[in-house]
């Protein structure tokens, strides 16, 4: 038996849960969740052994989530189907005739076996034997679990089945977009213009429903293959006031307007309270326009296109690392305004350069637009070998003609990318950090949304934000289309993860992918400079780079 056959053979744990006699305790669910997600027992780490071998797994590597995913609904790995193991699928007989089965359709949940019971499920987990007496495959570990741990895990698997999902009704799917009070008003208008038109199009020209599947009587989902169309409703959650009040505002919005997920969205220099809310509420937060996203590898619900200015900081550090100059002789000065995105990027760059033995000095400008403060900061930086500017277009336009003698690095995200108003005298020595594909390489991919904007008479007022918003809506639509009627929030995140890697239309990014534990779909960027003293043509100093 080869590896794929073994993996397939180990994946026959499917069925549906009978009504529980009593509600499970929170303690039992929490204990089962710990086993399922992290492989942690009260007595230590979860341990398992592959059949007929000495190959052992333990702890997080042995956790059920590694194969069956956070939703419990499984996944596809090439031609191999890893089935759902939530209660309703485990404890349902798959020998039932198709006209008697009303389980929600999941593409990777097809088999032909008897229903599990608590006893046969325990046998499968401990000994690798399914309810029909067949041996499960090599890759399904045999776990040494106590009766109490088995009961907790079974309770948790049953808890994964939900009778209702926030924001989902028989006729409507509700989504929200979140806007922080410090968001750029022009970008806000551009983003909402795209979203409102996209949702209107989706409701006017919905994807055609999947046709019913003809069955020989041995397939599980002949009726539920038909996907009922639902209206998409967009809610705009506009935050106000200080950041410490946003959590309560978001809780109030979510209670009054339950949604299945948030899509796109717009932040200024602080997205952390929104990220924390989505994780706490277990609410998918898909691809917000956040210059300073939250880097938290263990968090599941928030997905981003890139790390924003934090990625730019790493690209600068990587470029200096590759410089032939001696690191100890490099003098780096950063300039940024207090309260802006540079206030997060500058410490990240300083920390990265410190590891390389490079000292960094920062000039912090007061919030607002005080030209004198910028002039004084530039004067103090004239002797720098390297100057890093985390500035907005207004400040860049006010740089003047006098410039430092060293190399200048400019944040593309903050400064306007190829449209930055960089004075002519600065162009030859300035390198722009560009966390997107080059314009001449992405022209075909971005021409589709730009043409869509033109047809719908959407003004292009913030191109990068509008392109990302259109891309986020498209990924959402495709992912929801693959969910059929299983609108579980965790399953939505998993569908997005799977779809991204196979998507050809990736907008301004050369490639998007989310492997296990990754929350940032685009990992690299370019360091570019202007081709001449005027115009927007860019030349890359080197190929696409993913910083270490």
Short mmCIF file of C-alpha atoms in Angstrom, two decimals:
data_model
loop_
_atom_site.label_atom_id
_atom_site.label_comp_id
_atom_site.label_asym_id
_atom_site.label_seq_id
_atom_site.Cartn_x
_atom_site.Cartn_y
_atom_site.Cartn_z
CA UNK A 1 0.00 0.00 0.00
CA UNK A 2 1.46 3.38 -0.99
CA UNK A 3 1.29 6.56 1.14
CA UNK A 4 -1.76 7.99 -0.65
CA UNK A 5 -3.66 4.72 -0.31
CA UNK A 6 -2.72 4.58 3.35
CA UNK A 7 -3.90 8.14 3.92
CA UNK A 8 -7.16 7.38 2.14
CA UNK A 9 -7.64 4.24 4.18
CA UNK A 10 -7.22 6.15 7.43
CA UNK A 11 -9.95 8.65 6.56
CA UNK A 12 -13.21 6.75 7.03
CA UNK A 13 -14.43 8.47 10.21
CA UNK A 14 -17.74 10.05 9.08
CA UNK A 15 -21.52 10.14 10.19
CA UNK A 16 -24.09 12.36 12.13
CA UNK A 17 -24.71 13.03 15.81
CA UNK A 18 -27.90 11.96 17.60
CA UNK A 19 -29.66 14.39 19.91
CA UNK A 20 -27.75 14.73 23.15
CA UNK A 21 -29.51 13.88 26.36
CA UNK A 22 -28.00 16.88 28.08
CA UNK A 23 -25.95 19.87 27.12
CA UNK A 24 -22.19 19.21 27.35
CA UNK A 25 -20.30 20.98 30.10
CA UNK A 26 -17.99 23.85 29.21
CA UNK A 27 -15.20 22.01 31.01
CA UNK A 28 -15.57 18.89 28.86
CA UNK A 29 -15.68 20.95 25.65
CA UNK A 30 -12.58 22.91 26.69
CA UNK A 31 -10.68 19.72 27.51
CA UNK A 32 -11.67 18.16 24.19
CA UNK A 33 -10.73 21.34 22.32
CA UNK A 34 -7.27 21.26 23.89
CA UNK A 35 -6.76 17.70 22.68
CA UNK A 36 -8.12 18.42 19.21
CA UNK A 37 -6.29 21.70 18.52
CA UNK A 38 -2.99 21.38 20.36
CA UNK A 39 -2.60 17.73 21.36
CA UNK A 40 -2.54 18.68 25.04
CA UNK A 41 -3.87 16.45 27.82
CA UNK A 42 -4.19 17.22 31.51
CA UNK A 43 -1.56 14.54 32.05
CA UNK A 44 0.82 15.84 29.37
CA UNK A 45 1.12 15.62 25.60
CA UNK A 46 -1.11 13.55 23.34
CA UNK A 47 0.80 10.56 21.95
CA UNK A 48 0.08 8.34 18.99
CA UNK A 49 1.75 5.55 17.04
CA UNK A 50 1.41 4.66 13.38
CA UNK A 51 0.12 1.12 12.78
CA UNK A 52 2.71 -1.67 12.58
CA UNK A 53 5.64 0.73 13.02
CA UNK A 54 7.68 2.56 15.56
CA UNK A 55 6.80 5.97 14.09
CA UNK A 56 5.39 8.09 16.89
CA UNK A 57 3.76 11.50 17.01
CA UNK A 58 3.02 13.61 20.04
CA UNK A 59 1.79 16.99 21.16
CA UNK A 60 0.78 19.45 18.44
CA UNK A 61 2.02 17.09 15.69
CA UNK A 62 -0.45 14.46 16.91
CA UNK A 63 -3.44 16.82 17.17
CA UNK A 64 -6.55 16.00 15.13
CA UNK A 65 -6.56 19.51 13.62
CA UNK A 66 -3.44 18.68 11.61
CA UNK A 67 -5.55 16.63 9.16
CA UNK A 68 -9.19 17.27 9.96
CA UNK A 69 -8.80 21.05 10.25
CA UNK A 70 -10.24 23.45 12.80
CA UNK A 71 -13.77 23.11 11.44
CA UNK A 72 -13.63 19.33 11.76
CA UNK A 73 -14.81 19.13 8.15
CA UNK A 74 -11.58 17.76 6.71
CA UNK A 75 -9.89 18.68 3.46
CA UNK A 76 -8.55 17.39 0.16
CA UNK A 77 -4.86 16.60 -0.25
CA UNK A 78 -4.38 16.01 -3.94
CA UNK A 79 -6.57 13.02 -4.81
CA UNK A 80 -6.97 12.02 -1.16
CA UNK A 81 -10.10 12.99 0.77
CA UNK A 82 -9.73 13.61 4.49
CA UNK A 83 -13.28 13.38 5.81
CA UNK A 84 -15.23 15.43 8.34
CA UNK A 85 -15.24 14.12 11.89
CA UNK A 86 -17.81 16.37 13.53
CA UNK A 87 -20.52 14.58 15.45
CA UNK A 88 -23.22 14.66 12.79
CA UNK A 89 -20.96 12.94 10.28
CA UNK A 90 -19.37 10.45 12.69
CA UNK A 91 -22.55 9.06 14.16
CA UNK A 92 -24.58 8.75 10.96
CA UNK A 93 -24.81 5.57 8.90
CA UNK A 94 -23.51 6.14 5.40
CA UNK A 95 -25.39 3.10 4.13
CA UNK A 96 -28.60 5.17 4.12
CA UNK A 97 -30.41 5.65 0.82
CA UNK A 98 -29.80 9.00 -0.83
CA UNK A 99 -33.40 10.15 -0.47
CA UNK A 100 -33.20 9.62 3.28
CA UNK A 101 -30.04 11.65 3.86
CA UNK A 102 -30.12 15.37 4.60
CA UNK A 103 -26.58 16.02 5.79
CA UNK A 104 -24.94 19.20 4.46
CA UNK A 105 -22.79 18.52 1.42
CA UNK A 106 -19.04 18.32 1.96
CA UNK A 107 -17.09 17.26 -1.12
CA UNK A 108 -14.56 15.14 0.78
CA UNK A 109 -17.16 13.17 2.81
CA UNK A 110 -18.16 10.19 0.69
CA UNK A 111 -17.96 6.64 1.94
CA UNK A 112 -20.05 3.60 2.72
CA UNK A 113 -19.96 2.47 6.33
CA UNK A 114 -22.03 2.00 9.44
CA UNK A 115 -22.53 4.73 11.99
CA UNK A 116 -20.05 5.08 14.81
CA UNK A 117 -21.08 4.68 18.41
CA UNK A 118 -19.13 5.98 21.39
CA UNK A 119 -17.68 2.48 21.80
CA UNK A 120 -16.65 1.98 18.16
CA UNK A 121 -15.24 5.49 17.98
CA UNK A 122 -13.09 4.72 21.04
CA UNK A 123 -11.92 1.54 19.31
CA UNK A 124 -11.07 3.46 16.14
CA UNK A 125 -9.04 6.04 18.04
CA UNK A 126 -7.21 3.55 20.21
CA UNK A 127 -6.88 0.54 17.89
CA UNK A 128 -7.49 1.88 14.38
CA UNK A 129 -10.56 -0.24 13.60
CA UNK A 130 -13.67 1.30 12.00
CA UNK A 131 -17.29 0.39 12.88
CA UNK A 132 -17.36 -2.28 10.13
CA UNK A 133 -14.30 -3.99 11.59
CA UNK A 134 -11.91 -2.70 8.91
CA UNK A 135 -8.42 -1.58 9.80
CA UNK A 136 -7.76 2.10 9.35
CA UNK A 137 -4.73 3.17 7.34
CA UNK A 138 -1.13 3.60 8.40
CA UNK A 139 -1.24 7.39 8.69
CA UNK A 140 -4.11 7.39 11.19
CA UNK A 141 -2.31 7.21 14.57
CA UNK A 142 -3.47 4.92 17.31
CA UNK A 143 -3.81 7.07 20.41
CA UNK A 144 -3.37 6.12 24.05
CA UNK A 145 -6.29 8.00 25.59
CA UNK A 146 -7.97 7.51 28.93
CA UNK A 147 -11.74 7.14 29.16
CA UNK A 148 -12.01 10.71 30.46
CA UNK A 149 -9.95 12.12 27.59
CA UNK A 150 -11.92 10.11 25.04
CA UNK A 151 -15.18 11.41 26.49
CA UNK A 152 -13.90 15.00 26.35
CA UNK A 153 -12.74 14.63 22.74
CA UNK A 154 -16.06 13.09 21.69
CA UNK A 155 -17.93 15.91 23.43
CA UNK A 156 -15.86 18.45 21.53
CA UNK A 157 -16.48 16.76 18.17
CA UNK A 158 -20.20 16.93 18.83
CA UNK A 159 -19.92 20.60 19.79
CA UNK A 160 -18.56 21.43 16.33
CA UNK A 161 -22.04 20.93 14.88
CA UNK A 162 -24.02 24.14 15.16
CA UNK A 163 -27.71 24.60 14.57
CA UNK A 164 -27.26 28.27 13.68
CA UNK A 165 -24.41 30.44 12.44
CA UNK A 166 -24.32 34.22 13.04
CA UNK A 167 -25.21 36.12 9.90
CA UNK A 168 -26.66 33.13 8.04
CA UNK A 169 -30.35 32.73 7.28
CA UNK A 170 -32.22 30.68 4.70
CA UNK A 171 -32.23 33.63 2.33
CA UNK A 172 -29.42 35.99 3.35
CA UNK A 173 -25.69 35.91 4.07
CA UNK A 174 -24.60 38.91 6.13
CA UNK A 175 -21.08 40.35 5.89
CA UNK A 176 -19.47 43.41 7.44
CA UNK A 177 -16.59 45.69 6.60
CA UNK A 178 -14.82 47.48 9.46
CA UNK A 179 -13.43 51.02 9.21
CA UNK A 180 -11.35 52.63 11.94
CA UNK A 181 -11.70 56.35 12.68
CA UNK A 182 -8.13 57.13 11.54
CA UNK A 183 -8.68 55.59 8.10
CA UNK A 184 -7.98 57.80 5.09
CA UNK A 185 -11.36 59.25 3.94
CA UNK A 186 -10.41 59.02 0.24
CA UNK A 187 -9.44 55.37 0.59
CA UNK A 188 -12.65 54.79 2.53
CA UNK A 189 -14.75 56.17 -0.30
CA UNK A 190 -12.88 54.12 -2.89
CA UNK A 191 -13.15 50.89 -0.89
CA UNK A 192 -16.88 51.25 -0.19
CA UNK A 193 -17.58 52.15 -3.81
CA UNK A 194 -16.02 48.86 -4.92
CA UNK A 195 -17.76 46.80 -2.24
CA UNK A 196 -21.21 48.25 -2.81
CA UNK A 197 -21.00 47.64 -6.55
CA UNK A 198 -19.59 44.13 -6.05
CA UNK A 199 -22.39 43.15 -3.67
CA UNK A 200 -24.97 44.66 -6.03
CA UNK A 201 -23.55 42.61 -8.91
CA UNK A 202 -23.51 39.46 -6.78
CA UNK A 203 -27.19 39.90 -5.93
CA UNK A 204 -28.16 40.77 -9.50
CA UNK A 205 -26.14 38.05 -11.21
CA UNK A 206 -25.71 35.28 -8.63
CA UNK A 207 -23.63 32.23 -9.35
CA UNK A 208 -25.86 29.48 -10.77
CA UNK A 209 -26.77 26.82 -8.21
CA UNK A 210 -25.17 23.41 -8.54
CA UNK A 211 -27.53 20.87 -10.17
CA UNK A 212 -28.81 17.97 -8.10
CA UNK A 213 -26.48 14.97 -8.22
CA UNK A 214 -27.91 11.79 -9.67
CA UNK A 215 -27.25 8.92 -7.34
CA UNK A 216 -27.28 5.14 -7.45
CA UNK A 217 -28.49 5.12 -3.87
CA UNK A 218 -25.03 4.63 -2.38
CA UNK A 219 -23.94 8.28 -2.30
CA UNK A 220 -24.48 10.47 0.70
CA UNK A 221 -25.34 13.88 -0.66
CA UNK A 222 -27.61 13.60 -3.71
CA UNK A 223 -30.12 16.11 -2.32
CA UNK A 224 -27.85 18.56 -0.57
CA UNK A 225 -25.59 18.98 -3.61
CA UNK A 226 -28.11 21.64 -4.64
CA UNK A 227 -26.84 24.96 -3.39
CA UNK A 228 -29.57 27.45 -2.55
CA UNK A 229 -28.75 31.00 -3.57
CA UNK A 230 -28.74 33.64 -0.89
CA UNK A 231 -28.79 37.41 -0.96
CA UNK A 232 -25.57 39.11 0.20
CA UNK A 233 -26.04 41.92 2.69
CA UNK A 234 -23.20 44.33 3.46
CA UNK A 235 -22.96 46.10 6.82
CA UNK A 236 -20.52 48.96 7.38
CA UNK A 237 -19.12 49.01 10.90
CA UNK A 238 -17.67 52.50 11.31
CA UNK A 239 -15.68 52.84 14.52
CA UNK A 240 -15.19 56.11 16.37
CA UNK A 241 -13.27 57.50 19.31
CA UNK A 242 -10.21 56.10 21.07
CA UNK A 243 -8.87 52.65 20.22
CA UNK A 244 -9.58 51.32 23.70
CA UNK A 245 -13.33 51.77 23.02
CA UNK A 246 -13.38 49.85 19.75
CA UNK A 247 -13.85 46.42 21.34
CA UNK A 248 -17.16 47.45 22.94
CA UNK A 249 -18.29 49.10 19.70
CA UNK A 250 -17.51 45.92 17.74
CA UNK A 251 -19.30 43.75 20.32
CA UNK A 252 -22.36 45.99 19.96
CA UNK A 253 -22.26 45.87 16.16
CA UNK A 254 -21.91 42.07 16.18
CA UNK A 255 -24.80 41.66 18.62
CA UNK A 256 -27.10 43.94 16.64
CA UNK A 257 -25.98 42.91 13.16
CA UNK A 258 -24.68 39.31 13.30
CA UNK A 259 -22.45 38.54 10.35
CA UNK A 260 -20.81 35.43 8.94
CA UNK A 261 -17.50 37.20 8.27
CA UNK A 262 -15.90 40.57 7.71
CA UNK A 263 -14.36 41.29 4.32
CA UNK A 264 -11.86 43.96 3.31
CA UNK A 265 -12.06 46.91 5.72
CA UNK A 266 -9.78 49.87 6.25
CA UNK A 267 -7.49 50.88 9.08
CA UNK A 268 -4.97 53.59 9.82
CA UNK A 269 -1.96 52.93 12.02
CA UNK A 270 -3.72 50.61 14.49
CA UNK A 271 -5.59 47.47 13.48
CA UNK A 272 -4.77 45.46 16.62
CA UNK A 273 -8.13 45.97 18.45
CA UNK A 274 -10.03 44.77 15.38
CA UNK A 275 -7.78 41.72 15.00
CA UNK A 276 -8.26 40.88 18.68
CA UNK A 277 -12.04 41.19 18.37
CA UNK A 278 -12.19 38.84 15.36
CA UNK A 279 -10.11 36.24 17.18
CA UNK A 280 -12.19 36.51 20.35
CA UNK A 281 -15.51 36.41 18.46
CA UNK A 282 -14.28 33.59 16.19
CA UNK A 283 -15.23 35.73 13.24
CA UNK A 284 -13.34 35.43 9.92
CA UNK A 285 -11.67 38.73 9.03
CA UNK A 286 -10.67 38.48 5.38
CA UNK A 287 -7.98 40.71 3.90
CA UNK A 288 -8.44 44.12 5.52
CA UNK A 289 -6.55 47.09 4.09
CA UNK A 290 -4.25 47.37 7.09
CA UNK A 291 -0.78 48.90 6.75
CA UNK A 292 0.16 47.52 10.17
CA UNK A 293 -1.44 44.07 10.46
CA UNK A 294 -1.06 41.94 13.55
CA UNK A 295 1.61 39.24 13.38
CA UNK A 296 0.29 36.41 15.57
CA UNK A 297 0.97 32.98 14.10
CA UNK A 298 -1.34 31.18 16.53
CA UNK A 299 -4.37 33.31 15.64
CA UNK A 300 -6.67 31.68 13.10
CA UNK A 301 -9.45 34.01 12.02
CA UNK A 302 -7.65 37.00 10.42
CA UNK A 303 -6.09 36.66 6.96
CA UNK A 304 -4.05 39.40 5.29
CA UNK A 305 -2.63 39.90 1.81
CA UNK A 306 0.75 40.95 3.27
CA UNK A 307 2.50 42.22 6.40
CA UNK A 308 2.30 45.78 5.12
CA UNK A 309 4.96 48.18 6.43
CA UNK A 310 6.39 45.38 8.59
CA UNK A 311 7.21 43.51 5.37
CA UNK A 312 8.74 46.70 3.99
CA UNK A 313 10.99 46.96 7.06
CA UNK A 314 12.21 43.41 6.50
CA UNK A 315 12.85 44.10 2.82
CA UNK A 316 15.04 47.09 3.76
CA UNK A 317 16.91 45.02 6.34
CA UNK A 318 17.42 42.27 3.79
CA UNK A 319 18.77 44.78 1.27
CA UNK A 320 21.26 46.20 3.80
CA UNK A 321 22.27 42.68 4.78
CA UNK A 322 23.16 41.98 1.15
CA UNK A 323 25.08 45.25 0.80
CA UNK A 324 28.81 44.85 0.09
CA UNK A 325 29.55 47.68 2.55
CA UNK A 326 30.75 46.80 6.00
CA UNK A 327 27.74 46.81 8.28
CA UNK A 328 29.58 48.42 11.13
CA UNK A 329 30.23 51.53 9.03
CA UNK A 330 26.62 52.05 7.96
CA UNK A 331 24.79 54.90 9.67
CA UNK A 332 21.01 54.55 9.35
CA UNK A 333 18.56 57.32 10.17
CA UNK A 334 14.76 56.86 10.04
CA UNK A 335 12.19 59.64 9.85
CA UNK A 336 8.53 59.07 10.67
CA UNK A 337 5.59 60.90 12.18
CA UNK A 338 4.26 60.05 15.61
CA UNK A 339 1.00 58.10 15.52
CA UNK A 340 1.40 57.02 11.88
CA UNK A 341 2.22 53.57 10.47
CA UNK A 342 5.92 54.38 10.48
CA UNK A 343 5.81 54.33 14.28
CA UNK A 344 5.36 50.53 14.03
CA UNK A 345 7.66 49.98 11.04
CA UNK A 346 10.65 51.92 12.40
CA UNK A 347 11.12 49.79 15.57
CA UNK A 348 10.74 46.63 13.46
CA UNK A 349 13.53 47.78 11.14
CA UNK A 350 15.72 48.87 14.05
CA UNK A 351 15.32 45.45 15.70
CA UNK A 352 16.20 43.64 12.47
CA UNK A 353 19.27 45.79 11.86
CA UNK A 354 20.45 45.44 15.45
CA UNK A 355 20.86 41.71 14.80
CA UNK A 356 23.21 42.67 11.97
CA UNK A 357 25.22 45.01 14.17
CA UNK A 358 23.83 48.13 12.50
CA UNK A 359 22.89 51.06 14.73
CA UNK A 360 19.75 53.03 13.86
CA UNK A 361 18.80 56.53 14.91
CA UNK A 362 15.20 57.75 14.58
CA UNK A 363 13.86 61.25 14.02
CA UNK A 364 10.24 61.39 15.18
CA UNK A 365 8.13 64.19 13.72
CA UNK A 366 5.09 65.44 15.61
CA UNK A 367 1.69 64.36 14.36
CA UNK A 368 0.28 66.70 11.73
CA UNK A 369 2.06 68.58 8.98
CA UNK A 370 4.77 70.86 10.30
CA UNK A 371 7.24 71.56 7.52
CA UNK A 372 9.88 73.01 9.86
CA UNK A 373 10.11 69.78 11.87
CA UNK A 374 10.72 67.82 8.66
CA UNK A 375 13.40 70.27 7.52
CA UNK A 376 15.20 70.01 10.85
CA UNK A 377 15.06 66.21 10.76
CA UNK A 378 16.50 66.15 7.25
CA UNK A 379 19.28 68.55 8.24
CA UNK A 380 20.21 66.26 11.13
CA UNK A 381 20.32 63.27 8.79
CA UNK A 382 22.64 64.75 6.15
CA UNK A 383 25.59 62.62 7.25
CA UNK A 384 23.67 59.36 7.18
CA UNK A 385 24.85 56.58 4.87
CA UNK A 386 21.24 55.37 4.68
CA UNK A 387 18.06 57.39 5.18
CA UNK A 388 14.70 55.61 5.62
CA UNK A 389 11.53 57.64 5.12
CA UNK A 390 8.23 56.41 6.54
CA UNK A 391 6.32 59.42 5.21
CA UNK A 392 3.08 60.31 3.44
CA UNK A 393 2.87 62.10 0.05
CA UNK A 394 2.39 65.55 1.65
CA UNK A 395 5.69 65.24 3.48
CA UNK A 396 7.44 63.71 0.49
CA UNK A 397 6.39 66.60 -1.71
CA UNK A 398 7.87 68.96 0.88
CA UNK A 399 11.31 67.33 0.96
CA UNK A 400 12.81 70.09 -1.14
CA UNK A 401 15.81 69.87 -3.39
CA UNK A 402 18.55 69.37 -0.80
CA UNK A 403 19.05 65.71 0.01
CA UNK A 404 21.43 63.51 2.00
CA UNK A 405 24.45 62.09 0.19
CA UNK A 406 23.62 58.46 1.02
CA UNK A 407 21.02 56.01 -0.23
CA UNK A 408 17.36 56.74 0.59
CA UNK A 409 14.71 54.08 1.17
CA UNK A 410 11.06 55.11 0.92
CA UNK A 411 8.00 53.20 2.11
CA UNK A 412 5.95 52.53 -1.01
CA UNK A 413 2.76 51.77 0.90
CA UNK A 414 2.85 55.04 2.78
CA UNK A 415 4.39 57.20 0.08
CA UNK A 416 2.13 56.34 -2.86
CA UNK A 417 4.16 53.68 -4.70
CA UNK A 418 5.01 54.79 -8.26
CA UNK A 419 2.80 57.85 -7.84
CA UNK A 420 4.82 59.27 -4.95
CA UNK A 421 5.51 63.02 -5.42
CA UNK A 422 9.24 62.56 -4.94
CA UNK A 423 11.22 65.68 -5.95
CA UNK A 424 13.33 65.25 -9.08
CA UNK A 425 16.63 65.65 -7.27
CA UNK A 426 15.80 62.73 -4.96
CA UNK A 427 14.89 60.21 -7.66
CA UNK A 428 18.35 58.92 -8.56
CA UNK A 429 19.30 58.02 -5.00
CA UNK A 430 15.91 56.86 -3.67
CA UNK A 431 14.85 53.23 -3.56
CA UNK A 432 11.12 52.55 -3.13
CA UNK A 433 9.98 49.44 -1.26
CA UNK A 434 7.35 47.81 -3.46
CA UNK A 435 5.44 44.89 -1.84
CA UNK A 436 3.50 44.13 -5.04
CA UNK A 437 4.27 42.73 -8.46
CA UNK A 438 5.81 45.23 -10.86
CA UNK A 439 3.25 47.19 -12.89
CA UNK A 440 4.39 45.80 -16.24
CA UNK A 441 4.12 42.24 -14.91
CA UNK A 442 0.73 42.60 -13.23
CA UNK A 443 -0.88 44.60 -16.03
CA UNK A 444 -3.07 41.74 -17.30
CA UNK A 445 -4.21 40.72 -13.81
CA UNK A 446 -5.14 44.23 -12.70
CA UNK A 447 -6.70 45.19 -16.03
CA UNK A 448 -9.74 43.03 -15.24
CA UNK A 449 -10.77 44.91 -12.06
CA UNK A 450 -9.81 48.25 -13.60
CA UNK A 451 -12.07 47.53 -16.56
CA UNK A 452 -14.79 46.48 -14.11
CA UNK A 453 -14.35 49.82 -12.31
CA UNK A 454 -14.65 51.66 -15.62
CA UNK A 455 -17.82 49.87 -16.73
CA UNK A 456 -19.48 50.63 -13.39
CA UNK A 457 -18.17 54.19 -13.37
CA UNK A 458 -16.26 53.71 -10.14
CA UNK A 459 -13.69 56.52 -9.80
CA UNK A 460 -10.18 55.20 -9.16
CA UNK A 461 -9.24 57.36 -6.19
CA UNK A 462 -7.03 54.88 -4.28
CA UNK A 463 -5.97 52.25 -6.79
CA UNK A 464 -4.06 49.89 -4.53
CA UNK A 465 -6.81 49.79 -1.89
CA UNK A 466 -9.50 49.37 -4.52
CA UNK A 467 -7.63 46.54 -6.26
CA UNK A 468 -7.14 44.72 -2.95
CA UNK A 469 -10.81 45.24 -2.07
CA UNK A 470 -11.96 43.80 -5.39
CA UNK A 471 -9.60 40.85 -4.92
CA UNK A 472 -10.89 40.23 -1.38
CA UNK A 473 -14.51 40.22 -2.60
CA UNK A 474 -13.62 37.84 -5.42
CA UNK A 475 -11.88 35.39 -3.08
CA UNK A 476 -14.89 35.53 -0.74
CA UNK A 477 -17.33 34.83 -3.58
CA UNK A 478 -15.31 31.89 -4.85
CA UNK A 479 -14.87 30.45 -1.36
CA UNK A 480 -18.57 30.75 -0.48
CA UNK A 481 -19.40 29.09 -3.81
CA UNK A 482 -17.32 26.07 -2.78
CA UNK A 483 -19.02 25.82 0.63
CA UNK A 484 -22.43 24.79 -0.76
CA UNK A 485 -24.66 25.12 2.32
CA UNK A 486 -22.02 24.52 5.01
CA UNK A 487 -21.59 28.10 6.21
CA UNK A 488 -19.32 27.39 9.18
CA UNK A 489 -16.93 30.31 9.86
CA UNK A 490 -13.89 28.08 10.30
CA UNK A 491 -14.76 26.24 7.10
CA UNK A 492 -14.84 29.56 5.26
CA UNK A 493 -11.27 30.34 6.37
CA UNK A 494 -10.19 26.86 5.27
CA UNK A 495 -11.86 27.25 1.87
CA UNK A 496 -10.04 30.56 1.39
CA UNK A 497 -6.72 28.92 2.27
CA UNK A 498 -7.26 26.18 -0.29
CA UNK A 499 -8.56 28.41 -3.07
CA UNK A 500 -5.85 31.07 -2.87
CA UNK A 501 -3.01 28.80 -3.93
CA UNK A 502 -4.84 27.73 -7.09
CA UNK A 503 -6.14 31.16 -8.06
CA UNK A 504 -4.76 32.65 -11.27
CA UNK A 505 -6.30 36.10 -10.76
CA UNK A 506 -4.15 37.41 -7.90
CA UNK A 507 -4.45 41.12 -8.66
CA UNK A 508 -1.30 43.12 -7.92
CA UNK A 509 0.45 40.14 -6.30
CA UNK A 510 2.55 37.62 -8.27
CA UNK A 511 1.36 34.74 -6.11
CA UNK A 512 -0.88 34.16 -3.11
CA UNK A 513 -0.70 31.13 -0.84
CA UNK A 514 -1.45 30.22 2.77
CA UNK A 515 0.15 27.07 4.09
CA UNK A 516 -0.35 25.65 7.57
CA UNK A 517 -0.19 28.43 10.17
CA UNK A 518 0.41 31.25 7.68
CA UNK A 519 -1.83 34.32 7.83
CA UNK A 520 -0.09 36.45 5.15
CA UNK A 521 -0.73 35.38 1.58
CA UNK A 522 2.02 37.40 -0.15
CA UNK A 523 5.47 37.13 1.41
CA UNK A 524 7.82 39.33 -0.60
CA UNK A 525 8.38 42.41 -2.68
CA UNK A 526 10.82 44.46 -4.74
CA UNK A 527 13.25 47.27 -4.13
CA UNK A 528 12.78 49.60 -7.11
CA UNK A 529 13.88 52.97 -8.44
CA UNK A 530 12.50 55.34 -11.04
CA UNK A 531 13.71 54.85 -14.60
CA UNK A 532 14.17 58.59 -15.15
CA UNK A 533 13.68 62.01 -13.60
CA UNK A 534 10.00 62.12 -14.57
CA UNK A 535 7.21 59.60 -15.05
CA UNK A 536 6.19 56.48 -13.16
CA UNK A 537 8.23 53.73 -14.82
CA UNK A 538 9.99 51.54 -12.26
CA UNK A 539 13.09 49.36 -12.47
CA UNK A 540 13.70 46.59 -9.96
CA UNK A 541 17.16 46.43 -8.40
CA UNK A 542 16.77 42.64 -8.22
CA UNK A 543 14.13 39.96 -8.55
CA UNK A 544 11.20 39.36 -6.19
CA UNK A 545 12.60 38.87 -2.71
CA UNK A 546 11.14 37.07 0.29
CA UNK A 547 13.08 38.38 3.31
CA UNK A 548 14.47 35.98 5.87
#
